[in-house]
Coordinates of C-alpha atoms and ligand atoms in Angstrom, one line a residue:
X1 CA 98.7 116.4 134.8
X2 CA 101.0 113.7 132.9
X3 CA 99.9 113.0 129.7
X4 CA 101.6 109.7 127.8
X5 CA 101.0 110.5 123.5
X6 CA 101.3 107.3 121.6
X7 CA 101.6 106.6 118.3
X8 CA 100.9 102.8 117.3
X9 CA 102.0 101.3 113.6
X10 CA 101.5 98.0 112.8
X11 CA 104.8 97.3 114.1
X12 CA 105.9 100.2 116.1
X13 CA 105.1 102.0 118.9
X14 CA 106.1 105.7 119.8
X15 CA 105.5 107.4 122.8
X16 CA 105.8 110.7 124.9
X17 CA 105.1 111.5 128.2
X18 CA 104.2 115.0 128.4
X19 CA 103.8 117.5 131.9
X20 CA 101.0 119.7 130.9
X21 CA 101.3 121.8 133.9
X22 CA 104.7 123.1 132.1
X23 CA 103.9 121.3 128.8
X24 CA 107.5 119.6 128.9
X25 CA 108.8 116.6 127.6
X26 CA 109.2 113.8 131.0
X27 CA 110.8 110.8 128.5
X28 CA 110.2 109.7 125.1
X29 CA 110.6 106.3 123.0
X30 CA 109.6 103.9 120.6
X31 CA 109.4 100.2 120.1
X32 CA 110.2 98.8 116.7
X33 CA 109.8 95.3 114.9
X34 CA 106.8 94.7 117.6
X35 CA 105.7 90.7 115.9
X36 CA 108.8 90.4 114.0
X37 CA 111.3 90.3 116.9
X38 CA 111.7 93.5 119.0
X39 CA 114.1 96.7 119.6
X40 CA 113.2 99.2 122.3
X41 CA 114.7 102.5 122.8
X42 CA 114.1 105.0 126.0
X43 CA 115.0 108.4 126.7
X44 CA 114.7 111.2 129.0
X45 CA 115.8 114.9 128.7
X46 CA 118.2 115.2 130.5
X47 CA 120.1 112.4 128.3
X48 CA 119.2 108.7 130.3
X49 CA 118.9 106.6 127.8
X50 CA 117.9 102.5 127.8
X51 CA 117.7 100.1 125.0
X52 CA 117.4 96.4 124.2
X53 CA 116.2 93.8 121.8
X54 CA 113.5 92.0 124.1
X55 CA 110.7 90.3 122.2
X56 CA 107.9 92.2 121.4
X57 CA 105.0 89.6 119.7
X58 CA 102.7 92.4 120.0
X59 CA 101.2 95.5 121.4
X60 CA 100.8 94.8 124.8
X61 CA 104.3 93.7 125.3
X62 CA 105.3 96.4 124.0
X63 CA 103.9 98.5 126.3
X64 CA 105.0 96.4 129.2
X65 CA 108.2 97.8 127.8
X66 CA 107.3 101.3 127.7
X67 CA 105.8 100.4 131.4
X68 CA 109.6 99.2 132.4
X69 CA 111.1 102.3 130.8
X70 CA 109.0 104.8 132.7
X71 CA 108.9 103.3 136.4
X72 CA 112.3 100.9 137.1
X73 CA 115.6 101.8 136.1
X74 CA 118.2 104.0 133.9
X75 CA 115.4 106.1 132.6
X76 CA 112.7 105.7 135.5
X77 CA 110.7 109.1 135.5
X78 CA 107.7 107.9 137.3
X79 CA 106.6 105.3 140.3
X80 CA 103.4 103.9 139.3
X81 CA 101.4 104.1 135.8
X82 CA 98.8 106.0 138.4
X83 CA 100.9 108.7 138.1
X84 CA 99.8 109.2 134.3
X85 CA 96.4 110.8 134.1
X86 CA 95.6 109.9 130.9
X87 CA 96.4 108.7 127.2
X88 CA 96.4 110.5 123.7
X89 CA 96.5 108.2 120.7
X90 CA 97.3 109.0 117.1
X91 CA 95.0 108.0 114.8
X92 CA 95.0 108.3 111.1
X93 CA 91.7 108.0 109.4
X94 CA 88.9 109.5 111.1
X95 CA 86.5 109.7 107.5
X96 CA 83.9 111.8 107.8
X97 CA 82.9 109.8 111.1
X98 CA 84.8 112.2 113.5
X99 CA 85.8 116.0 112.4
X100 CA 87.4 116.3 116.3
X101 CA 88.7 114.5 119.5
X102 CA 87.0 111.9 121.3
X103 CA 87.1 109.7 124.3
X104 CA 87.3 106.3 123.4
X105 CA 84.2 104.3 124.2
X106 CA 82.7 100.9 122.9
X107 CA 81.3 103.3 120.1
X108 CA 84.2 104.8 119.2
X109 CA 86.2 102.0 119.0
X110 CA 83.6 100.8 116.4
X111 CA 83.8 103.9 114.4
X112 CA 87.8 103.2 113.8
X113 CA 87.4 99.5 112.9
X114 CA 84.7 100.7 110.6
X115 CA 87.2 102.6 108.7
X116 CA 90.1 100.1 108.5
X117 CA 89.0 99.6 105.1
X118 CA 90.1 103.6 104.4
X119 CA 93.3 103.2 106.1
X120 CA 94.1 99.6 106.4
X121 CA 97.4 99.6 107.5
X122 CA 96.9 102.6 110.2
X123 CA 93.6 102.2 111.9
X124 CA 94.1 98.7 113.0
X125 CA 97.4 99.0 114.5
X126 CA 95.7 102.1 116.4
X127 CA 92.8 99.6 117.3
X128 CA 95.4 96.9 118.5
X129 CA 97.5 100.1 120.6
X130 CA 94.0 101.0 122.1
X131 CA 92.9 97.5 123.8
X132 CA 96.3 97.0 124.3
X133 CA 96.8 100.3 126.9
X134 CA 93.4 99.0 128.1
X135 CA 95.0 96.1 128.9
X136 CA 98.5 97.8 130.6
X137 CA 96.8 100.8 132.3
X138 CA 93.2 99.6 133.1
X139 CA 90.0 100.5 131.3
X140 CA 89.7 103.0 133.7
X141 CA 92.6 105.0 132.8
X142 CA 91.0 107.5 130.7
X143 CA 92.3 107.1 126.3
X144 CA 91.3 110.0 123.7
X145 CA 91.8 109.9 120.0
X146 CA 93.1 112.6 118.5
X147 CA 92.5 112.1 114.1
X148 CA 95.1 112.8 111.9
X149 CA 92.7 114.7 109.4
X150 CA 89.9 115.9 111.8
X151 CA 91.5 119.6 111.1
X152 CA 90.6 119.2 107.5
X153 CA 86.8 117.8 107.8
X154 CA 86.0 122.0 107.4
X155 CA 87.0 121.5 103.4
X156 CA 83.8 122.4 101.3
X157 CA 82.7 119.6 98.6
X158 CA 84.5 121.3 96.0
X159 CA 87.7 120.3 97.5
X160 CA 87.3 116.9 98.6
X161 CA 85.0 115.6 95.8
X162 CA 87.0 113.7 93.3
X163 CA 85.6 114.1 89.4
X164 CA 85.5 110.0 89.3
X165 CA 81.8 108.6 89.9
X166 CA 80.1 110.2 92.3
X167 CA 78.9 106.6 93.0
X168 CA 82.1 105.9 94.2
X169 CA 81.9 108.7 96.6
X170 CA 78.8 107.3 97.8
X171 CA 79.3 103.3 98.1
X172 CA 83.2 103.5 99.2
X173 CA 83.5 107.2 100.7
X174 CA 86.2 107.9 98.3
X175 CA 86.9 111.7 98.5
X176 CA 89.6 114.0 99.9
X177 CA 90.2 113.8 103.6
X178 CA 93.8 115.4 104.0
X179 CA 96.5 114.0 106.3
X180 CA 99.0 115.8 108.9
X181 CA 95.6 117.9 110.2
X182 CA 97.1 117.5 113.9
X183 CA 100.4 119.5 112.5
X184 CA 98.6 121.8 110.5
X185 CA 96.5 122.7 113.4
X186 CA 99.2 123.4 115.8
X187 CA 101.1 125.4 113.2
X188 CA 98.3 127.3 113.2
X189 CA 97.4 128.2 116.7
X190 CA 101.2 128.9 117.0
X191 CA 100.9 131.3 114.5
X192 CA 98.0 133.1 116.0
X193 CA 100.1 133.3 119.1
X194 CA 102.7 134.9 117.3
X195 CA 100.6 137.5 115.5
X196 CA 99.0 138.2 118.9
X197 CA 95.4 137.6 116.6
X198 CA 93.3 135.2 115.6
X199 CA 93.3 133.9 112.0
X200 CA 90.1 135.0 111.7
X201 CA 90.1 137.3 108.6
X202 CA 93.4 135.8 107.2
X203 CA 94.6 133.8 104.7
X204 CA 97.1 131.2 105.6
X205 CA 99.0 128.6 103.7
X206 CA 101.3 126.0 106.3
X207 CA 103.6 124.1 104.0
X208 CA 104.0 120.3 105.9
X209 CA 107.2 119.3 104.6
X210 CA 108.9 116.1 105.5
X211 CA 109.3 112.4 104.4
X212 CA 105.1 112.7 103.7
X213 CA 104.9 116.5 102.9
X214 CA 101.1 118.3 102.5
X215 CA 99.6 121.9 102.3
X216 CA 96.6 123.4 103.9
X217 CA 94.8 126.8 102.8
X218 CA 93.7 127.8 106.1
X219 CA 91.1 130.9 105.7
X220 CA 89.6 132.3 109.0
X221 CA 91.4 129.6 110.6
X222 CA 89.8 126.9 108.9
X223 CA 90.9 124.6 106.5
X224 CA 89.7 125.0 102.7
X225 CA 91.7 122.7 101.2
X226 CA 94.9 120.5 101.6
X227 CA 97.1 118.4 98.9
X228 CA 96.4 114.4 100.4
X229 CA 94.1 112.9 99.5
X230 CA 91.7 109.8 100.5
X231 CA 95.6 108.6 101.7
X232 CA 98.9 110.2 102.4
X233 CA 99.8 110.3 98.3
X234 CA 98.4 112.6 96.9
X235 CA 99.7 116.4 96.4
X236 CA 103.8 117.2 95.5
X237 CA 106.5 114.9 95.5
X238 CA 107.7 113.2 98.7
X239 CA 111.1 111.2 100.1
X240 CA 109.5 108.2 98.5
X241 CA 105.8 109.0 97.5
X242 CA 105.0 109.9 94.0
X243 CA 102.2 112.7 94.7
X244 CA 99.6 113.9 91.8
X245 CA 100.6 112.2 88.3
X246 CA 98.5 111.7 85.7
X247 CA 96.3 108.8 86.8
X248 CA 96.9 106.9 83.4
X249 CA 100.3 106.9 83.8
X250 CA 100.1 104.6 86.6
X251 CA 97.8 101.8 84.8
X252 CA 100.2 102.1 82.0
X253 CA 103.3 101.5 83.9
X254 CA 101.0 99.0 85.6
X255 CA 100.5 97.0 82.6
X256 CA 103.8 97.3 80.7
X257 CA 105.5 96.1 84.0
X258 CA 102.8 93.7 85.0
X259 CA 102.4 94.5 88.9
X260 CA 100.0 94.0 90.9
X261 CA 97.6 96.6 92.7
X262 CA 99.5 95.9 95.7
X263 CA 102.9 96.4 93.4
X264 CA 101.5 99.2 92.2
X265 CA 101.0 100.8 95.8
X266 CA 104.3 99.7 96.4
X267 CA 106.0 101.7 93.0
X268 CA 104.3 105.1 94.2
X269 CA 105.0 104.8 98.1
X270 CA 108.3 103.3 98.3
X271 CA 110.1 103.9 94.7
X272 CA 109.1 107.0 93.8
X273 CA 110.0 110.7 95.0
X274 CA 112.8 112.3 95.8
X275 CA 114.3 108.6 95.7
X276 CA 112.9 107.8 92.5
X277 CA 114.2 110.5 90.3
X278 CA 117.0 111.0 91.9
X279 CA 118.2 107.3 92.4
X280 CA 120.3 108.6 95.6
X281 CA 118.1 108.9 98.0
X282 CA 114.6 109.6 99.8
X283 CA 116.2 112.1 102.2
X284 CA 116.4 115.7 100.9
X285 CA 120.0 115.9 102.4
X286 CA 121.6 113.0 101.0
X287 CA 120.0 113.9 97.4
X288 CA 121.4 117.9 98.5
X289 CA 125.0 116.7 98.7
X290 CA 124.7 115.0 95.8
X291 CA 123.4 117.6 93.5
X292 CA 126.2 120.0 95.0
X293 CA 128.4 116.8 93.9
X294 CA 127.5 117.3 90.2
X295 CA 124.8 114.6 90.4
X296 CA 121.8 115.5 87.7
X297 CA 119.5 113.6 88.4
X298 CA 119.7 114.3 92.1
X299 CA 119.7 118.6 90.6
X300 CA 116.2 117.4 89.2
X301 CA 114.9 116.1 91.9
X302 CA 115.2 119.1 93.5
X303 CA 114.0 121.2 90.7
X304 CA 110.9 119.1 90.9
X305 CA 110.3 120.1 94.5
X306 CA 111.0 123.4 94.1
X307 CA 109.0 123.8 90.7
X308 CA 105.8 122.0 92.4
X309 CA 105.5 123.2 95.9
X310 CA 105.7 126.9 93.9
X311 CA 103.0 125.3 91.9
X312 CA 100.8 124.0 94.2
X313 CA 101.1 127.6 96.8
X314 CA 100.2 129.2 93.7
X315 CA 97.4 127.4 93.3
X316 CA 96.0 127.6 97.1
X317 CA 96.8 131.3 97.0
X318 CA 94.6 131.6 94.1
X319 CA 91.9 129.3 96.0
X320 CA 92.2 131.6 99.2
X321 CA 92.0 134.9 97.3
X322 CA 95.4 136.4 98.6
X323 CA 97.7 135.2 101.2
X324 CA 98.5 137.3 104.5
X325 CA 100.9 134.3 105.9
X326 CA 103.0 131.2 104.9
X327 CA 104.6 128.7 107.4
X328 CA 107.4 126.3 107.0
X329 CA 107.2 123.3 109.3
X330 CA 108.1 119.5 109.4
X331 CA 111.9 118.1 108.8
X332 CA 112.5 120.1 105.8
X333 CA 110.4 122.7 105.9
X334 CA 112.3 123.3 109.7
X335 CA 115.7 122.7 108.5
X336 CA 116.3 122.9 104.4
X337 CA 117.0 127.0 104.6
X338 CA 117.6 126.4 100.1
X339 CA 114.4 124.8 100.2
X340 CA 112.4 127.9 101.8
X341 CA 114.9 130.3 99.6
X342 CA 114.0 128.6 96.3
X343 CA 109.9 128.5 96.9
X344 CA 110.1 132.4 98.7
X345 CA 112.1 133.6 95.2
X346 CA 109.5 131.7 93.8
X347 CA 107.3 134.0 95.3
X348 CA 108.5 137.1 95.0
X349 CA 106.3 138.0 92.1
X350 CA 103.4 138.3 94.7
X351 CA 105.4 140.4 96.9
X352 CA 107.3 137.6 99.2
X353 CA 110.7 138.8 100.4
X354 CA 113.0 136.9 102.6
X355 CA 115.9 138.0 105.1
X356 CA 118.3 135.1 103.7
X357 CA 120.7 135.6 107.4
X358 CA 117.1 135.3 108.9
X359 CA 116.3 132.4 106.7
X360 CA 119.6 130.4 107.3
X361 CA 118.5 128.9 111.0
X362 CA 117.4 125.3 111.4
X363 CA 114.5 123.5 113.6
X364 CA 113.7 127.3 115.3
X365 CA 110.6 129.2 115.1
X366 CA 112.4 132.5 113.2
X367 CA 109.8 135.1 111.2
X368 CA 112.3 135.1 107.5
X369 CA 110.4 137.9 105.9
X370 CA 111.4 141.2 105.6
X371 CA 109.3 144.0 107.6
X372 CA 108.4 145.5 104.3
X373 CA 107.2 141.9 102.5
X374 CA 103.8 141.8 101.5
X375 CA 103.5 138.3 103.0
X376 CA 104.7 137.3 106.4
X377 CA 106.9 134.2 106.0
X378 CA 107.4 132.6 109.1
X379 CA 109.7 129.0 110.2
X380 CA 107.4 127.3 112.8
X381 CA 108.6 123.7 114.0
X382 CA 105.7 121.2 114.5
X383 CA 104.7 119.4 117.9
X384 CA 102.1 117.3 116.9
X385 CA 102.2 114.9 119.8
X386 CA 102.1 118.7 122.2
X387 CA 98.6 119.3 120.2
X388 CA 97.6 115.3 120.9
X389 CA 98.4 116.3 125.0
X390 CA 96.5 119.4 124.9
X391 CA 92.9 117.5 123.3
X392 CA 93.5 114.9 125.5
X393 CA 93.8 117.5 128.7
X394 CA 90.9 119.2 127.6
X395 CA 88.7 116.4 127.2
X396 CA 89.5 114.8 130.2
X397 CA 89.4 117.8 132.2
X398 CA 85.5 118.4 131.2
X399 CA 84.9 114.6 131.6
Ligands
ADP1 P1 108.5 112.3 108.5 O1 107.5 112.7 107.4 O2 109.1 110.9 108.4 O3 108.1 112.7 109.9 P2 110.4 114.5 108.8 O4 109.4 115.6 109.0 O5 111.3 114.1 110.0 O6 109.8 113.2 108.2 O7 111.3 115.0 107.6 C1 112.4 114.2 107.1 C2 113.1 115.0 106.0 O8 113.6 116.2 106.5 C3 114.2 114.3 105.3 O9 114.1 114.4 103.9 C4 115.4 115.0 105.8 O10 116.4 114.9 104.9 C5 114.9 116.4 106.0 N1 115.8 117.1 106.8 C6 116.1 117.0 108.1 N2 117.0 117.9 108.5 C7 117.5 118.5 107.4 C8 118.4 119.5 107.1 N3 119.2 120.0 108.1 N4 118.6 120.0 105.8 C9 117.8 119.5 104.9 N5 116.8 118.5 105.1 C10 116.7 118.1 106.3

């Protein structure tokens, strides 16, 4: 069975087709600057590559591109779309309308325009990727949405109630929902596979650390809690994303620098982070070399993400009563072996001891801890769009 994964943004479009009888990559790409003007890239394993800057006014085109890629050419993997069984989409905000993976119908379809309002630049990109496929592959070709924060809909009301209103929580649906649930998820299967057990009985933490970077507290293999919020901000401090400040702060800055709600949105997304103490940079790398370059502000910003991702797996261990396991995933998480040495030394006062040669591999799944740590501490790369193939499978196999 060939699965194609897609991820639509407003203006971009990623996508992976996937062989689930091996569960290997076939090709990969992305479309970018779909209604401005249009770049595509292709690519295959085995390093076939196409590219070009065709116009791409929308979603549809785009996938006529994707279409082009896939059956003609330089990177040509396939004859005929009919050779793809079926299509797994992305999809952010699920609310508390869908806590797992569903074939798209007329209903569902209704369900994610209902919550564009939650996610407004997400869901109806995802919307315009959906009709779009329906348009390029059929209706007939079977499409399952697979929700970005369906893992975490297992969170009791004491974790996803904010102490605003409870008004709020009842006229908007402002609460906690989490992001990265399709990560977290496979990060934790994996780790049951590795432990040879299921998670039932254990306490879990799997530190999500990227551009956007999130905990869960997994207990019994379900989520308790998780650091975003009602959108991808909340939590510890990101490339570019502020994370938890004091709520006041922001409608003071607000006010002293007159901006706008949409301003504001813009000051914690884009200006803030890594990026916005450091002034370098919103990549952990580039603000790395320059804190071993003598730059301060850049050494803060990395004290700040050491200090609050100690903070905030302090505070989930606390929540879960204890931890058996902790798993690094995600760009830095994978590949930032100081990062994972700073928060495990962090640790070490609850018994977390790493094997730094162990510890200094990048993007591979490696167990750092020592045989004798109290914790298991393990490096588990993510495959988000692998979990989004598997759903999909599943639910079109039963169909
Ligand atoms: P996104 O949230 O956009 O998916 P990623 O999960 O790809 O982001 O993570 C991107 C982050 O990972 C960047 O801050 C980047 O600097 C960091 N990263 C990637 N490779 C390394 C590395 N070898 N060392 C340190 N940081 C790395």
């Amino acid at each position: 069975m060939k699965i194609l994964v897609v991820n639509c943004g407003s203006s971009s479009l990623k996508y992976q087709l996937i062989d689930m009888s091996t569960e290997t990559l076939i090709a990969k790409g992305l479309c970018e600057r779909i209604g401005v003007d249009g770049h595509f890239e292709g690519t295959t394993p085995d390093g076939r590559k196409t590219e070009n800057d065709n116009l791409l006014p929308n979603h549809k085109i785009a996938f006529m591109e994707v279409k082009k890629a896939l059956t003609e050419g330089e990177t040509k993997v396939i004859d005929s779309l009919d050779e793809i069984d079926a299509i797994g989409h992305r999809i952010v905000q699920g609310g508390a309308l869908f806590n797992d993976s569903v074939l798209v119908t007329d209903e569902v379809k209704k369900g994610i325009e209902e919550l564009i309002d939650l996610a407004p630049l997400h869901n109806e990109a995802h919307l315009q990727g959906i009709n779009a496929c329906q348009e390029v592959f059929g209706k007939e070709k079977p499409e399952v949405v697979v929700f970005d924060n369906a893992f975490h809909s297992t969170m009791p009301p004491k974790a996803f109630i904010f102490p605003v209103p409870y008004e709020y929580y009842e006229k908007y649906k402002v609460r906690r929902y989490g992001f990265h649930g399709t990560s977290h998820r496979y990060v934790a299967h994996r780790l049951a596979e590795i432990l040879g057990e299921s998670l039932v009985g254990k306490k879990v933490i799997v530190a999500h650390i990227g551009n956007g970077s999130s905990l869960s507290a997994i207990k019994d293999g379900k989520v308790i809690d998780t650091t975003m919020g009602l959108t991808p901000l909340d939590g510890f401090i990101m490339g570019s994303r502020c994370g938890g400040v004091d709520p006041s702060a922001i409608t003071y800055i607000q006010a002293k620098e007159d901006l706008s709600p949409a301003e504001t949105d813009q000051m914690m997304n884009k200006k803030s982070g890594l990026l916005g103490i450091s002034g370098v940079s919103s990549d952990l790398r580039d603000v790395e070399d320059a804190a071993a370059n003598g730059n301060e502000r850049a050494k803060l910003a990395l004290d700040l993400l050491y200090y609050q991702l100690t903070k905030y797996i302090g505070g989930f261990i606390a929540a879960l009563g204890g931890l058996d396991a902790l798993c690094f995933t995600a760009g830095i998480g994978e590949n930032s072996a100081s990062t994972r040495l700073q928060v495990c030394k962090n640790l070490e006062y609850i018994g977390v001891k790493i094997d730094e040669d162990k510890n200094n591999c990048s993007g591979k799944e490696v167990e750092i801890s020592t045989p004798d740590s109290k914790i298991k501490v393990f490096v588990i790369p993510t495959n988000e769009e692998l979990m989004i193939a598997r759903d999909t499978k599943e639910i079109v196999e039963n169909l």
